[in-house]
Tab-separated table of C-alpha atoms in Angstrom:
chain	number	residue	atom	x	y	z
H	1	UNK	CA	27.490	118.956	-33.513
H	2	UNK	CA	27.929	115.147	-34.121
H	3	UNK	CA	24.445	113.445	-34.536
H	4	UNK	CA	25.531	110.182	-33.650
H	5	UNK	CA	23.690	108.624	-30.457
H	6	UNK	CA	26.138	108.287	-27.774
H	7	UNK	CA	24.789	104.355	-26.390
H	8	UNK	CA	26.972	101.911	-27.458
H	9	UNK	CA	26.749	99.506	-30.311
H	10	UNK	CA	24.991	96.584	-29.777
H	11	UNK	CA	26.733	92.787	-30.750
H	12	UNK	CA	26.292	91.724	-33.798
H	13	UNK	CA	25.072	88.403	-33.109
H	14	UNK	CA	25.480	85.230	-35.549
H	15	UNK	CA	25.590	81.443	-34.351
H	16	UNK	CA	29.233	81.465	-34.886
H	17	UNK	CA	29.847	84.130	-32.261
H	18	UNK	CA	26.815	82.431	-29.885
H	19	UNK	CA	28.617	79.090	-29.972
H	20	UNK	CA	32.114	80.705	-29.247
H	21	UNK	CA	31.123	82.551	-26.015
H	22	UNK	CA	29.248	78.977	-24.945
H	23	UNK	CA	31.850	77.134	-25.303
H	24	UNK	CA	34.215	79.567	-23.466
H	25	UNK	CA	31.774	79.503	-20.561
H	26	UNK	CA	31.677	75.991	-20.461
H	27	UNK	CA	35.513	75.578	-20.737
H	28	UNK	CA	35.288	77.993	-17.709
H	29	UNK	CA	32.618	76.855	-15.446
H	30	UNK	CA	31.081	73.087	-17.096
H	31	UNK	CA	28.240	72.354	-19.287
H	32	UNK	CA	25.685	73.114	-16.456
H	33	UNK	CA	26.678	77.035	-16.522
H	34	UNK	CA	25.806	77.177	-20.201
H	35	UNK	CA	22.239	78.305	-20.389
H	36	UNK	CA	20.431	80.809	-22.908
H	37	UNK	CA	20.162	83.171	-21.013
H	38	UNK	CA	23.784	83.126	-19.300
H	39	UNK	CA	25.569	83.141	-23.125
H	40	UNK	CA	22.738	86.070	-23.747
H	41	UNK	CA	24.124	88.072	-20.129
H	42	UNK	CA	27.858	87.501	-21.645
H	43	UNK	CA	27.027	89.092	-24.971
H	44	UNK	CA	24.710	92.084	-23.531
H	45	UNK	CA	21.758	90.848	-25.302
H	46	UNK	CA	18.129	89.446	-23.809
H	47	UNK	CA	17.707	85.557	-24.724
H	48	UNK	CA	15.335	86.331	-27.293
H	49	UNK	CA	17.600	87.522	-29.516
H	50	UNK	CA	19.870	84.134	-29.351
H	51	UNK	CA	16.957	82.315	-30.653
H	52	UNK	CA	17.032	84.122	-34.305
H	53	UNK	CA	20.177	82.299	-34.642
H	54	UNK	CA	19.420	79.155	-32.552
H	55	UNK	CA	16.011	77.372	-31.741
H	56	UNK	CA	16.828	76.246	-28.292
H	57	UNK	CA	19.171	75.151	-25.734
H	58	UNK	CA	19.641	71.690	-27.002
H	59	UNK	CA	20.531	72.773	-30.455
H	60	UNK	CA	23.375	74.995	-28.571
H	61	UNK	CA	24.883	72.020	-27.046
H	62	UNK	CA	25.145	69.959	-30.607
H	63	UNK	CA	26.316	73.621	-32.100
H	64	UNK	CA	29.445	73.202	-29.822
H	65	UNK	CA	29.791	69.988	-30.015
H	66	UNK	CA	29.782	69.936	-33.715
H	67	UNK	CA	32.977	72.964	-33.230
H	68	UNK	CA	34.857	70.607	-31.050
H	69	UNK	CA	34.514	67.117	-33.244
H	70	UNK	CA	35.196	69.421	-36.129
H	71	UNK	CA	38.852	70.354	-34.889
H	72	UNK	CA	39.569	66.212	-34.785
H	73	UNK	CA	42.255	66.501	-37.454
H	74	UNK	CA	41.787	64.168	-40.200
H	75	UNK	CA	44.950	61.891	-39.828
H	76	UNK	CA	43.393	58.849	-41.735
H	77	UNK	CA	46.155	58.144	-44.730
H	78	UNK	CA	47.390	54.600	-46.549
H	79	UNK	CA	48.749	53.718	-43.548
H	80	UNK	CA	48.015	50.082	-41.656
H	81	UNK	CA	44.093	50.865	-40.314
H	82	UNK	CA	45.224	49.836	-37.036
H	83	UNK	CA	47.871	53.492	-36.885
H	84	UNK	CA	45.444	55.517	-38.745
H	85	UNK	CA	42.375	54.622	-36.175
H	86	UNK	CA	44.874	55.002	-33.250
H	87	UNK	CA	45.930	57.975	-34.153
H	88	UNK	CA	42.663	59.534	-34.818
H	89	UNK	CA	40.908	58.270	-31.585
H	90	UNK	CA	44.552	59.963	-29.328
H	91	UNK	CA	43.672	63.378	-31.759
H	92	UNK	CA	40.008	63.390	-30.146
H	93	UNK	CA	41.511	62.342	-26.829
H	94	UNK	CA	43.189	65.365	-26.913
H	95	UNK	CA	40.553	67.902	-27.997
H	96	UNK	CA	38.044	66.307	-25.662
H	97	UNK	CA	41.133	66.549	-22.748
H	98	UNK	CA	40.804	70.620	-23.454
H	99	UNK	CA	37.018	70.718	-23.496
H	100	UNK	CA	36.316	68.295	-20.654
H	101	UNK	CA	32.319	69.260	-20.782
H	102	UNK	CA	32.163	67.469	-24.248
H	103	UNK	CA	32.061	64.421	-22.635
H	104	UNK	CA	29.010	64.552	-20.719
H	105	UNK	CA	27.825	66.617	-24.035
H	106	UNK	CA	28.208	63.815	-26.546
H	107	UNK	CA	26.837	61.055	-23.836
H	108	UNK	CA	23.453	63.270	-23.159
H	109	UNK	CA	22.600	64.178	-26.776
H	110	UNK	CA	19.478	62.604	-28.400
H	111	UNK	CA	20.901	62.252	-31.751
H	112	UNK	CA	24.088	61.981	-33.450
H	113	UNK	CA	25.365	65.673	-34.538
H	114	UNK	CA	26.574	66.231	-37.977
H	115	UNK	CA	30.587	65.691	-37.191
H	116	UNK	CA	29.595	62.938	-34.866
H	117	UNK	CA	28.393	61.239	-37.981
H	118	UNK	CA	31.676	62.368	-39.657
H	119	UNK	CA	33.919	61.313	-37.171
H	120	UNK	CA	32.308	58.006	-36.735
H	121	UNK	CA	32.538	57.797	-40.679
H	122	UNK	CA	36.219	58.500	-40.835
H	123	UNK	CA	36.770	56.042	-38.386
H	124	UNK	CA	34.723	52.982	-40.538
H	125	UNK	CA	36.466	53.977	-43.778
H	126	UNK	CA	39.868	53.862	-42.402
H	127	UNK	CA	38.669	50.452	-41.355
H	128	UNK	CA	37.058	49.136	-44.869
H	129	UNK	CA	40.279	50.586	-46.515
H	130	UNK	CA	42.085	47.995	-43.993
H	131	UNK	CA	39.701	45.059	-45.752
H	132	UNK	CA	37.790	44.539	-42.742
H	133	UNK	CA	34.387	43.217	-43.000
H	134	UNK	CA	31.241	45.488	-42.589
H	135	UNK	CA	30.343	42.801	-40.111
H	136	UNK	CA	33.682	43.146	-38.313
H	137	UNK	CA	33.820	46.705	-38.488
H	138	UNK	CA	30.185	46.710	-37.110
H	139	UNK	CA	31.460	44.709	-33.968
H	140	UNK	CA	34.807	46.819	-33.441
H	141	UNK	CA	32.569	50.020	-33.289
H	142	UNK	CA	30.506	48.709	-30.369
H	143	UNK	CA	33.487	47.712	-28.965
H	144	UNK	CA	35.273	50.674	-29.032
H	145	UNK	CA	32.007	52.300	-27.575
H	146	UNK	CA	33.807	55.713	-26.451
H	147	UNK	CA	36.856	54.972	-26.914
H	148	UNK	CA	36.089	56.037	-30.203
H	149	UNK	CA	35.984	59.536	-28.677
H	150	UNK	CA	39.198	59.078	-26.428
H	151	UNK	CA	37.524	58.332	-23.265
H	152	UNK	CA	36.457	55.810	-21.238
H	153	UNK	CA	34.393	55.381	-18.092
H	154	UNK	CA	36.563	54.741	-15.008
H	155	UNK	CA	35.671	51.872	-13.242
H	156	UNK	CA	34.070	52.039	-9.427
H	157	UNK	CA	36.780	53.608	-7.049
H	158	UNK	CA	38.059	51.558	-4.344
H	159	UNK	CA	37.702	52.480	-0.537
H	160	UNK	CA	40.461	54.973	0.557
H	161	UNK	CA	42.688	53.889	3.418
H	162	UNK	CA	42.965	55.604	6.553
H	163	UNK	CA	45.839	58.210	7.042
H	164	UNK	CA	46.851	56.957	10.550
H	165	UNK	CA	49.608	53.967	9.789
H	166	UNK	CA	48.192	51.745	12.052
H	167	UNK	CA	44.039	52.113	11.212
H	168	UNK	CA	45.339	51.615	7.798
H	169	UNK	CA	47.743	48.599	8.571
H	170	UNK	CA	44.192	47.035	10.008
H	171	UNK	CA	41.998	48.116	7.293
H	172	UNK	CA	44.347	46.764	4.495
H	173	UNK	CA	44.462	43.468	6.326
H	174	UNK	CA	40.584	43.453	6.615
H	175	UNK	CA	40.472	43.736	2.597
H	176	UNK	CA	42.961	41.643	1.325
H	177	UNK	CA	40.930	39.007	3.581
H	178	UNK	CA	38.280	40.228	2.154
H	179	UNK	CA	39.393	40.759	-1.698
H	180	UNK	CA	42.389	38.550	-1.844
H	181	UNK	CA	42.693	39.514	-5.811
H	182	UNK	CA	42.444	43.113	-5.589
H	183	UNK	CA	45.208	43.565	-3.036
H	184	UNK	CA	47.179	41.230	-4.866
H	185	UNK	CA	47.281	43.284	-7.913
H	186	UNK	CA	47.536	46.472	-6.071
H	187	UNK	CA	50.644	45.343	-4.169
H	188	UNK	CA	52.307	42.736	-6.397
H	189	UNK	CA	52.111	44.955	-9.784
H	190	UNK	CA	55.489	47.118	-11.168
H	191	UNK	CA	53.636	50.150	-10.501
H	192	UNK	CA	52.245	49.358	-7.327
H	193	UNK	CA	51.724	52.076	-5.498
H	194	UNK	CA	51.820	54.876	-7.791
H	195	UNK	CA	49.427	56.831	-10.169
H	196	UNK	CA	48.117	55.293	-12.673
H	197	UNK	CA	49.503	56.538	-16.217
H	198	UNK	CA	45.936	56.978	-18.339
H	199	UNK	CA	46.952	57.974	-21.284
H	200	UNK	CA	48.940	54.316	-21.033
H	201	UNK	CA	46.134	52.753	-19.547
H	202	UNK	CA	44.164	53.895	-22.682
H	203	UNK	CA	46.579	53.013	-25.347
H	204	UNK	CA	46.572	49.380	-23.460
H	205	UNK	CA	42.941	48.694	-23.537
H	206	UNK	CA	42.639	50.527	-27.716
H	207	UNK	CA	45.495	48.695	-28.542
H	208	UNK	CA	43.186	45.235	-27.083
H	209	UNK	CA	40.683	45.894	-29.150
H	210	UNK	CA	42.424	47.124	-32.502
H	211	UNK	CA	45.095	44.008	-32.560
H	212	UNK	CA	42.273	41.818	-31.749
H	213	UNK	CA	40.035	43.106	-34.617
H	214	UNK	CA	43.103	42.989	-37.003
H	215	UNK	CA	43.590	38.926	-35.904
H	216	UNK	CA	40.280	38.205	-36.541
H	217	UNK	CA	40.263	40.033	-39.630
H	218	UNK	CA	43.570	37.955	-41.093
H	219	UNK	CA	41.496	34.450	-39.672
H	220	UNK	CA	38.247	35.217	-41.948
H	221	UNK	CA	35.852	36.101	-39.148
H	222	UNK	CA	32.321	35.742	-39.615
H	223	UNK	CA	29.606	35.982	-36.980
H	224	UNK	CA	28.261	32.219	-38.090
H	225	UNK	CA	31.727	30.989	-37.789
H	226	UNK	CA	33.256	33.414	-34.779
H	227	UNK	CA	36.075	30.871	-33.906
């Protein structure tokens, strides 16, 4: 007769294994859904046994954020600064695009994570490797704000229009009398009328800020002499 108990194994738990099934439930369902005790129900173990491998909820959330940074692919080479920063803000555009919790993540944490640190390093060194100034790469940082990420906050939405032709005929004539400028641009631009493209939009407003950085760089900026 076999000996051996019939109850199922338990999980062997480990942080690595922890973070996994939190980030798949926030993938799933959004940060809010990822509690200790909801990635403890998923595994088939009581809470207290997450905290041998993790003090508390907090240190969860920089666990997997620390995962997702730490899949930005290093793409910083001798290339002009300007293509090497570009192309490693689009490569966390796209692994924040597939984890769209790690936004709110990165924005509520108290401290900078380990691979935020790196990421934000990899970012400056491209820079001093392009001969910019520590001052000027101090002021393109800020500037870049989350960009640096591959995100942006959208600005306020505008009022939709009614559905019925001719309440909307009236309402757009009561805002372009109104806001003369918006409905200018909204009518009069190529793409009036159609979705905006954001990953162009994006590129647009990096592309601002890189260029402009780069012309500064090539007039001998300085903060006592910014003109």
């Amino acid at each position: 007769m076999s000996t051996r108990s019939s109850r199922p194994q338990r999980t062997r738990l480990d942080r690595d294994l922890i973070v996994d099934v939190a980030i798949a439930l926030a993938d799933a369902h959004g940060l809010d859904r990822v509690s200790m005790r909801g990635v403890a129900e998923h595994l088939n173990v009581t809470p207290m046994a997450l905290y041998k491998h993790v003090a508390h909820h907090s240190e969860l959330i920089d666990h997997m954020l620390d995962r997702v940074i730490g899949s930005i692919p290093d793409v910083r080479s001798g290339a002009d600064w300007r293509e090497s920063t570009r192309a490693r803000v689009f490569a966390a555009r796209s692994i924040f695009a597939a984890h769209a919790w790690a936004r709110e993540a990165i924005e509520s944490r108290p401290l900078a994570t380990p691979q935020t640190l790196h990421h934000m390093d990899a970012l400056m060194a491209g820079m001093f490797e392009g001969g910019l100034s520590a001052d000027l790469v101090h002021h393109t940082m800020h500037a870049l704000s989350t960009r640096m990420w591959g995100f942006t906050r959208d600005v306020l939405p505008t009022p939709q229009l009614p559905e019925d032709p001719e309440q909307r005929a009236r309402a757009m004539t009561d805002f372009a009398a109104s806001y003369p400028a918006i409905v200018h641009m909204a009518t009069a631009s190529p793409h009036a009328g159609e979705a905006c493209d954001d990953d162009a939009e994006f590129a647009f407003a990096l592309d601002l800020i890189l260029d402009g950085t780069q012309r500064l760089h090539e007039s001998g900026w300085t903060r006592e002499a910014p003109f």
